[in-house]
mmCIF file of C-alpha atoms in Angstrom:
data_model
loop_
_atom_site.group_PDB
_atom_site.id
_atom_site.type_symbol
_atom_site.label_atom_id
_atom_site.label_comp_id
_atom_site.label_asym_id
_atom_site.label_seq_id
_atom_site.Cartn_x
_atom_site.Cartn_y
_atom_site.Cartn_z
ATOM 1 C CA MET C 156 -2.518 -24.194 2.564
ATOM 2 C CA ILE C 157 -5.810 -22.285 2.633
ATOM 3 C CA SER C 158 -8.047 -22.655 -0.410
ATOM 4 C CA GLY C 159 -10.640 -20.181 -1.595
ATOM 5 C CA ILE C 160 -8.991 -16.980 -0.329
ATOM 6 C CA ILE C 161 -11.155 -13.847 -0.625
ATOM 7 C CA ASP C 162 -9.383 -10.561 -1.297
ATOM 8 C CA VAL C 163 -11.391 -7.759 0.348
ATOM 9 C CA HIS C 164 -9.444 -4.770 -1.010
ATOM 10 C CA ALA C 165 -8.525 -4.520 -4.692
ATOM 11 C CA HIS C 166 -8.450 -1.858 -7.402
ATOM 12 C CA ILE C 167 -9.169 -4.083 -10.380
ATOM 13 C CA LEU C 168 -11.908 -2.213 -12.246
ATOM 14 C CA PRO C 169 -10.218 -0.778 -15.343
ATOM 15 C CA GLY C 170 -10.136 2.952 -15.919
ATOM 16 C CA VAL C 171 -12.109 4.058 -12.867
ATOM 17 C CA ASP C 172 -9.409 5.124 -10.387
ATOM 18 C CA ASP C 173 -5.634 4.785 -9.920
ATOM 19 C CA GLY C 174 -5.851 1.011 -10.261
ATOM 20 C CA ALA C 175 -5.984 -1.070 -13.429
ATOM 21 C CA LYS C 176 -5.829 1.085 -16.557
ATOM 22 C CA THR C 177 -7.123 -1.421 -19.103
ATOM 23 C CA MET C 178 -9.096 -4.639 -19.131
ATOM 24 C CA ASP C 179 -5.951 -6.436 -20.252
ATOM 25 C CA GLU C 180 -4.199 -5.300 -17.069
ATOM 26 C CA THR C 181 -7.238 -6.347 -15.034
ATOM 27 C CA ARG C 182 -7.116 -9.795 -16.625
ATOM 28 C CA ARG C 183 -3.447 -10.190 -15.700
ATOM 29 C CA MET C 184 -4.120 -9.057 -12.132
ATOM 30 C CA LEU C 185 -6.925 -11.585 -11.830
ATOM 31 C CA GLN C 186 -4.684 -14.375 -13.073
ATOM 32 C CA LEU C 187 -1.876 -13.448 -10.662
ATOM 33 C CA ALA C 188 -4.293 -13.490 -7.747
ATOM 34 C CA TYR C 189 -5.916 -16.743 -8.853
ATOM 35 C CA ASP C 190 -2.548 -18.456 -9.177
ATOM 36 C CA GLN C 191 -1.907 -17.693 -5.490
ATOM 37 C CA GLY C 192 -5.172 -19.195 -4.262
ATOM 38 C CA VAL C 193 -7.582 -16.265 -4.478
ATOM 39 C CA ARG C 194 -11.068 -17.355 -5.526
ATOM 40 C CA GLY C 195 -13.050 -14.231 -4.671
ATOM 41 C CA ILE C 196 -12.250 -10.523 -4.963
ATOM 42 C CA ILE C 197 -14.168 -7.515 -3.710
ATOM 43 C CA ALA C 198 -13.475 -4.695 -6.163
ATOM 44 C CA THR C 199 -13.046 -1.506 -4.137
ATOM 45 C CA PRO C 200 -12.497 1.546 -6.373
ATOM 46 C CA HIS C 201 -11.867 4.793 -4.529
ATOM 47 C CA TYR C 202 -14.839 6.908 -3.501
ATOM 48 C CA LEU C 203 -13.799 10.532 -3.027
ATOM 49 C CA PHE C 204 -16.502 12.943 -1.943
ATOM 50 C CA GLY C 205 -16.904 15.759 -4.445
ATOM 51 C CA ALA C 206 -14.723 14.091 -7.071
ATOM 52 C CA ASP C 207 -15.891 13.604 -10.643
ATOM 53 C CA SER C 208 -16.086 9.832 -10.559
ATOM 54 C CA GLN C 209 -18.317 7.122 -11.945
ATOM 55 C CA SER C 210 -21.642 6.417 -10.264
ATOM 56 C CA ALA C 211 -22.495 3.218 -8.438
ATOM 57 C CA GLU C 212 -24.538 2.088 -11.442
ATOM 58 C CA GLU C 213 -21.653 2.715 -13.835
ATOM 59 C CA LEU C 214 -19.250 0.835 -11.561
ATOM 60 C CA ARG C 215 -21.591 -2.151 -11.513
ATOM 61 C CA GLU C 216 -21.527 -2.221 -15.324
ATOM 62 C CA VAL C 217 -17.720 -2.315 -15.334
ATOM 63 C CA LEU C 218 -17.763 -4.954 -12.606
ATOM 64 C CA ALA C 219 -20.015 -7.171 -14.750
ATOM 65 C CA GLN C 220 -17.380 -7.061 -17.491
ATOM 66 C CA VAL C 221 -14.644 -7.952 -15.003
ATOM 67 C CA GLN C 222 -16.758 -10.827 -13.702
ATOM 68 C CA ARG C 223 -16.859 -12.289 -17.197
ATOM 69 C CA GLU C 224 -13.065 -12.121 -17.336
ATOM 70 C CA ALA C 225 -12.849 -13.915 -13.985
ATOM 71 C CA TRP C 226 -15.226 -16.624 -15.184
ATOM 72 C CA SER C 227 -12.987 -17.192 -18.192
ATOM 73 C CA ILE C 228 -10.268 -18.174 -15.695
ATOM 74 C CA ASP C 229 -12.551 -20.287 -13.507
ATOM 75 C CA PRO C 230 -16.379 -20.438 -13.497
ATOM 76 C CA GLU C 231 -16.275 -20.262 -9.682
ATOM 77 C CA PHE C 232 -14.017 -17.191 -9.532
ATOM 78 C CA GLN C 233 -16.293 -14.494 -8.088
ATOM 79 C CA ILE C 234 -16.011 -10.692 -8.184
ATOM 80 C CA TYR C 235 -18.030 -8.572 -5.756
ATOM 81 C CA CYS C 236 -18.825 -4.868 -5.639
ATOM 82 C CA GLY C 237 -17.507 -2.338 -3.169
ATOM 83 C CA ASN C 238 -15.821 1.010 -2.670
ATOM 84 C CA GLU C 239 -12.890 2.226 -0.637
ATOM 85 C CA VAL C 240 -14.246 5.424 0.858
ATOM 86 C CA LEU C 241 -12.020 8.264 2.007
ATOM 87 C CA TYR C 242 -13.855 9.212 5.189
ATOM 88 C CA PHE C 243 -15.790 12.478 5.213
ATOM 89 C CA ASP C 244 -18.420 13.969 7.511
ATOM 90 C CA GLY C 245 -21.366 13.268 5.216
ATOM 91 C CA MET C 246 -20.439 9.652 4.581
ATOM 92 C CA ALA C 247 -23.478 8.271 6.412
ATOM 93 C CA GLU C 248 -25.829 10.251 4.179
ATOM 94 C CA ASP C 249 -24.166 9.026 0.975
ATOM 95 C CA LEU C 250 -24.391 5.461 2.266
ATOM 96 C CA LYS C 251 -28.118 5.815 2.912
ATOM 97 C CA GLU C 252 -28.641 7.295 -0.568
ATOM 98 C CA GLY C 253 -26.851 4.360 -2.209
ATOM 99 C CA LYS C 254 -24.067 6.482 -3.665
ATOM 100 C CA ILE C 255 -21.412 4.367 -1.936
ATOM 101 C CA LEU C 256 -21.003 0.687 -2.747
ATOM 102 C CA THR C 257 -20.697 -1.384 0.398
ATOM 103 C CA LEU C 258 -18.785 -4.673 0.463
ATOM 104 C CA GLY C 259 -20.858 -7.106 -1.558
ATOM 105 C CA ASP C 260 -23.988 -5.012 -0.886
ATOM 106 C CA SER C 261 -23.692 -5.771 2.833
ATOM 107 C CA ARG C 262 -23.796 -3.349 5.771
ATOM 108 C CA TYR C 263 -19.986 -3.280 5.856
ATOM 109 C CA VAL C 264 -18.100 -0.409 4.227
ATOM 110 C CA LEU C 265 -14.347 -0.271 3.529
ATOM 111 C CA THR C 266 -13.064 3.090 4.749
ATOM 112 C CA GLU C 267 -9.694 4.806 4.622
ATOM 113 C CA PHE C 268 -8.394 7.980 6.261
ATOM 114 C CA TYR C 269 -5.574 10.391 5.585
ATOM 115 C CA ASP C 270 -2.326 8.988 6.959
ATOM 116 C CA ASN C 271 -1.980 11.781 9.545
ATOM 117 C CA VAL C 272 -5.476 11.257 10.937
ATOM 118 C CA SER C 273 -6.041 11.502 14.691
ATOM 119 C CA PHE C 274 -7.412 8.658 16.768
ATOM 120 C CA HIS C 275 -10.359 10.857 17.750
ATOM 121 C CA GLU C 276 -11.376 11.327 14.113
ATOM 122 C CA ILE C 277 -11.244 7.597 13.379
ATOM 123 C CA TYR C 278 -13.177 6.762 16.536
ATOM 124 C CA GLN C 279 -15.874 9.326 15.809
ATOM 125 C CA GLY C 280 -16.103 8.070 12.236
ATOM 126 C CA VAL C 281 -16.622 4.492 13.391
ATOM 127 C CA ARG C 282 -19.386 5.624 15.744
ATOM 128 C CA LYS C 283 -21.163 7.792 13.135
ATOM 129 C CA VAL C 284 -21.142 5.003 10.566
ATOM 130 C CA ALA C 285 -22.455 2.563 13.196
ATOM 131 C CA MET C 286 -25.259 4.940 14.178
ATOM 132 C CA ALA C 287 -26.320 5.018 10.518
ATOM 133 C CA GLY C 288 -26.676 1.225 10.583
ATOM 134 C CA TYR C 289 -23.407 0.281 8.911
ATOM 135 C CA ARG C 290 -20.150 -1.215 10.075
ATOM 136 C CA MET C 291 -16.805 0.304 9.180
ATOM 137 C CA VAL C 292 -13.974 -1.854 7.880
ATOM 138 C CA ILE C 293 -10.827 0.204 8.424
ATOM 139 C CA ALA C 294 -8.610 -0.156 5.352
ATOM 140 C CA HIS C 295 -4.840 -0.812 5.548
ATOM 141 C CA VAL C 296 -4.696 -0.129 9.281
ATOM 142 C CA GLU C 297 -0.899 -0.225 9.241
ATOM 143 C CA ARG C 298 -0.837 3.274 7.753
ATOM 144 C CA TYR C 299 -2.272 5.093 10.773
ATOM 145 C CA PHE C 300 0.441 5.708 13.321
ATOM 146 C CA CYS C 301 -2.092 7.095 15.808
ATOM 147 C CA LEU C 302 -3.293 3.497 16.225
ATOM 148 C CA ARG C 303 0.077 2.140 17.331
ATOM 149 C CA GLU C 304 -0.433 3.377 20.865
ATOM 150 C CA ALA C 305 -1.447 0.537 23.159
ATOM 151 C CA GLY C 306 -5.188 0.071 23.446
ATOM 152 C CA LYS C 307 -6.219 2.188 20.453
ATOM 153 C CA LEU C 308 -7.057 -0.691 18.117
ATOM 154 C CA ASP C 309 -8.914 -2.455 20.901
ATOM 155 C CA SER C 310 -11.029 0.652 21.461
ATOM 156 C CA LEU C 311 -12.008 0.793 17.794
ATOM 157 C CA ILE C 312 -12.878 -2.898 17.716
ATOM 158 C CA GLN C 313 -15.028 -2.476 20.824
ATOM 159 C CA ALA C 314 -16.774 0.397 19.039
ATOM 160 C CA GLY C 315 -17.631 -1.940 16.170
ATOM 161 C CA ALA C 316 -14.782 -1.489 13.695
ATOM 162 C CA VAL C 317 -13.488 -4.378 11.606
ATOM 163 C CA ILE C 318 -9.753 -4.221 10.941
ATOM 164 C CA GLN C 319 -8.187 -4.849 7.527
ATOM 165 C CA MET C 320 -4.440 -5.029 6.936
ATOM 166 C CA ASN C 321 -2.517 -5.360 3.670
ATOM 167 C CA TYR C 322 -0.633 -8.592 2.964
ATOM 168 C CA LYS C 323 2.572 -6.734 2.136
ATOM 169 C CA SER C 324 2.720 -5.213 5.621
ATOM 170 C CA LEU C 325 3.464 -8.662 7.051
ATOM 171 C CA GLU C 326 6.673 -8.950 5.058
ATOM 172 C CA GLY C 327 9.989 -7.657 6.341
ATOM 173 C CA GLY C 328 10.553 -9.936 9.301
ATOM 174 C CA MET C 329 12.024 -9.192 12.712
ATOM 175 C CA PHE C 330 14.366 -6.454 11.475
ATOM 176 C CA SER C 331 11.488 -4.193 10.415
ATOM 177 C CA SER C 332 9.716 -2.334 13.238
ATOM 178 C CA ASP C 333 6.670 -1.823 11.010
ATOM 179 C CA SER C 334 6.483 -5.513 10.181
ATOM 180 C CA ARG C 335 6.923 -6.474 13.840
ATOM 181 C CA TRP C 336 4.021 -4.237 14.872
ATOM 182 C CA CYS C 337 1.791 -5.572 12.089
ATOM 183 C CA ARG C 338 2.587 -9.190 12.860
ATOM 184 C CA ARG C 339 1.935 -8.641 16.554
ATOM 185 C CA GLN C 340 -1.547 -7.277 15.819
ATOM 186 C CA VAL C 341 -2.318 -10.373 13.760
ATOM 187 C CA LEU C 342 -0.952 -12.757 16.373
ATOM 188 C CA GLU C 343 -2.894 -11.013 19.152
ATOM 189 C CA GLY C 344 -6.168 -11.186 17.202
ATOM 190 C CA ARG C 345 -6.697 -7.542 16.244
ATOM 191 C CA VAL C 346 -6.719 -8.093 12.474
ATOM 192 C CA HIS C 347 -9.831 -9.631 10.946
ATOM 193 C CA LEU C 348 -9.189 -9.358 7.209
ATOM 194 C CA LEU C 349 -6.260 -9.183 4.805
ATOM 195 C CA GLY C 350 -6.293 -7.499 1.406
ATOM 196 C CA THR C 351 -3.881 -7.102 -1.470
ATOM 197 C CA ASP C 352 -4.797 -3.459 -2.206
ATOM 198 C CA MET C 353 -3.586 -4.348 -5.687
ATOM 199 C CA HIS C 354 -3.454 -1.567 -8.266
ATOM 200 C CA ASN C 355 -1.394 -3.060 -11.099
ATOM 201 C CA THR C 356 0.907 -5.921 -12.066
ATOM 202 C CA GLY C 357 4.102 -4.078 -11.157
ATOM 203 C CA SER C 358 4.797 -2.098 -7.992
ATOM 204 C CA ARG C 359 1.397 -2.897 -6.463
ATOM 205 C CA ALA C 360 0.703 -6.377 -7.733
ATOM 206 C CA PRO C 361 -1.158 -9.056 -5.760
ATOM 207 C CA GLU C 362 1.609 -10.801 -3.821
ATOM 208 C CA ILE C 363 0.340 -12.843 -0.910
ATOM 209 C CA LEU C 364 2.219 -16.140 -0.698
ATOM 210 C CA GLN C 365 4.817 -15.059 1.861
ATOM 211 C CA ALA C 366 2.178 -13.609 4.185
ATOM 212 C CA VAL C 367 -0.142 -16.599 3.744
ATOM 213 C CA LYS C 368 2.611 -19.066 4.607
ATOM 214 C CA TRP C 369 3.597 -17.039 7.681
ATOM 215 C CA LEU C 370 -0.027 -16.786 8.814
ATOM 216 C CA HIS C 371 -0.649 -20.500 8.389
ATOM 217 C CA ARG C 372 2.540 -21.343 10.278
ATOM 218 C CA LYS C 373 1.892 -18.973 13.191
ATOM 219 C CA LYS C 374 -1.884 -19.139 13.581
ATOM 220 C CA GLY C 375 -2.803 -22.616 12.353
ATOM 221 C CA GLU C 376 -5.315 -23.571 9.706
ATOM 222 C CA ALA C 377 -8.516 -22.596 11.545
ATOM 223 C CA GLU C 378 -7.444 -19.073 12.501
ATOM 224 C CA ALA C 379 -5.700 -18.504 9.176
ATOM 225 C CA SER C 380 -8.875 -19.567 7.368
ATOM 226 C CA ALA C 381 -10.867 -17.021 9.356
ATOM 227 C CA ILE C 382 -8.629 -14.126 8.309
ATOM 228 C CA LEU C 383 -8.141 -15.247 4.716
ATOM 229 C CA ARG C 384 -11.645 -16.452 3.883
ATOM 230 C CA ASP C 385 -14.247 -17.074 6.585
ATOM 231 C CA ASN C 386 -14.599 -13.526 7.922
ATOM 232 C CA ALA C 387 -14.974 -12.220 4.381
ATOM 233 C CA GLU C 388 -17.672 -14.816 3.704
ATOM 234 C CA THR C 389 -19.522 -13.633 6.812
ATOM 235 C CA ILE C 390 -19.391 -10.057 5.529
ATOM 236 C CA LEU C 391 -20.550 -11.028 2.043
ATOM 237 C CA ALA C 392 -23.462 -12.906 3.619
ATOM 238 C CA ASP C 393 -24.231 -9.697 5.562
ATOM 239 C CA LYS C 394 -24.096 -11.524 8.863
ATOM 240 C CA ILE C 395 -22.715 -10.291 12.171
ATOM 241 C CA LEU C 396 -18.979 -10.728 12.388
ATOM 242 C CA GLU C 397 -18.248 -11.633 15.996
ATOM 243 C CA LEU C 398 -15.042 -10.006 17.190
ATOM 244 C CA GLU C 399 -13.086 -10.553 20.376
#
């Protein structure tokens, strides 16, 4: 199996959004992820324009505390900064002003949209972020039904988008139309990153083993490693992620 998995989407910072409520819950989430092979996590608390939320500096202080908890599990267990941004028109300006935390301080930014978003809005968002010098990582792509039309994901990738899917979306097997669509995107090379999107240790806990085993079986070690670890390492190194 793959070692050193990097989770690129996780709500583990305690008390900052709808994720972990306490440091004790964060610690348990970290342990659950570690036990399944995760060795790096990008903390991505929600960034909502106009909301009364903690600043980037305050989030970094909380992240430093979480890093110490991770090191108590394993000195090589790394936590990185980030945000999950709900897309808005002035996003590029907030990025330039440093209000938004990019993934590991790279030029990549994890971005979500409302579920009923149109393809046009996503496409224009990808282009605007790119023109500002950043690269959009589209969060939990399985949620946007406008992207299930043939060719839509390809168009976004050609425009510079990086595609992230949640591990849980790959469960369900052949009897689930949603799972079939998600698995097909992975098999056909349109998914570049997987994330737990973990929020707690209950209904939204980090559960990845089923998806990891399926990915390893269907894609082989090299391609599975790219989705589970290597692409994330490229992002954290702020290098160009070459997409098909």
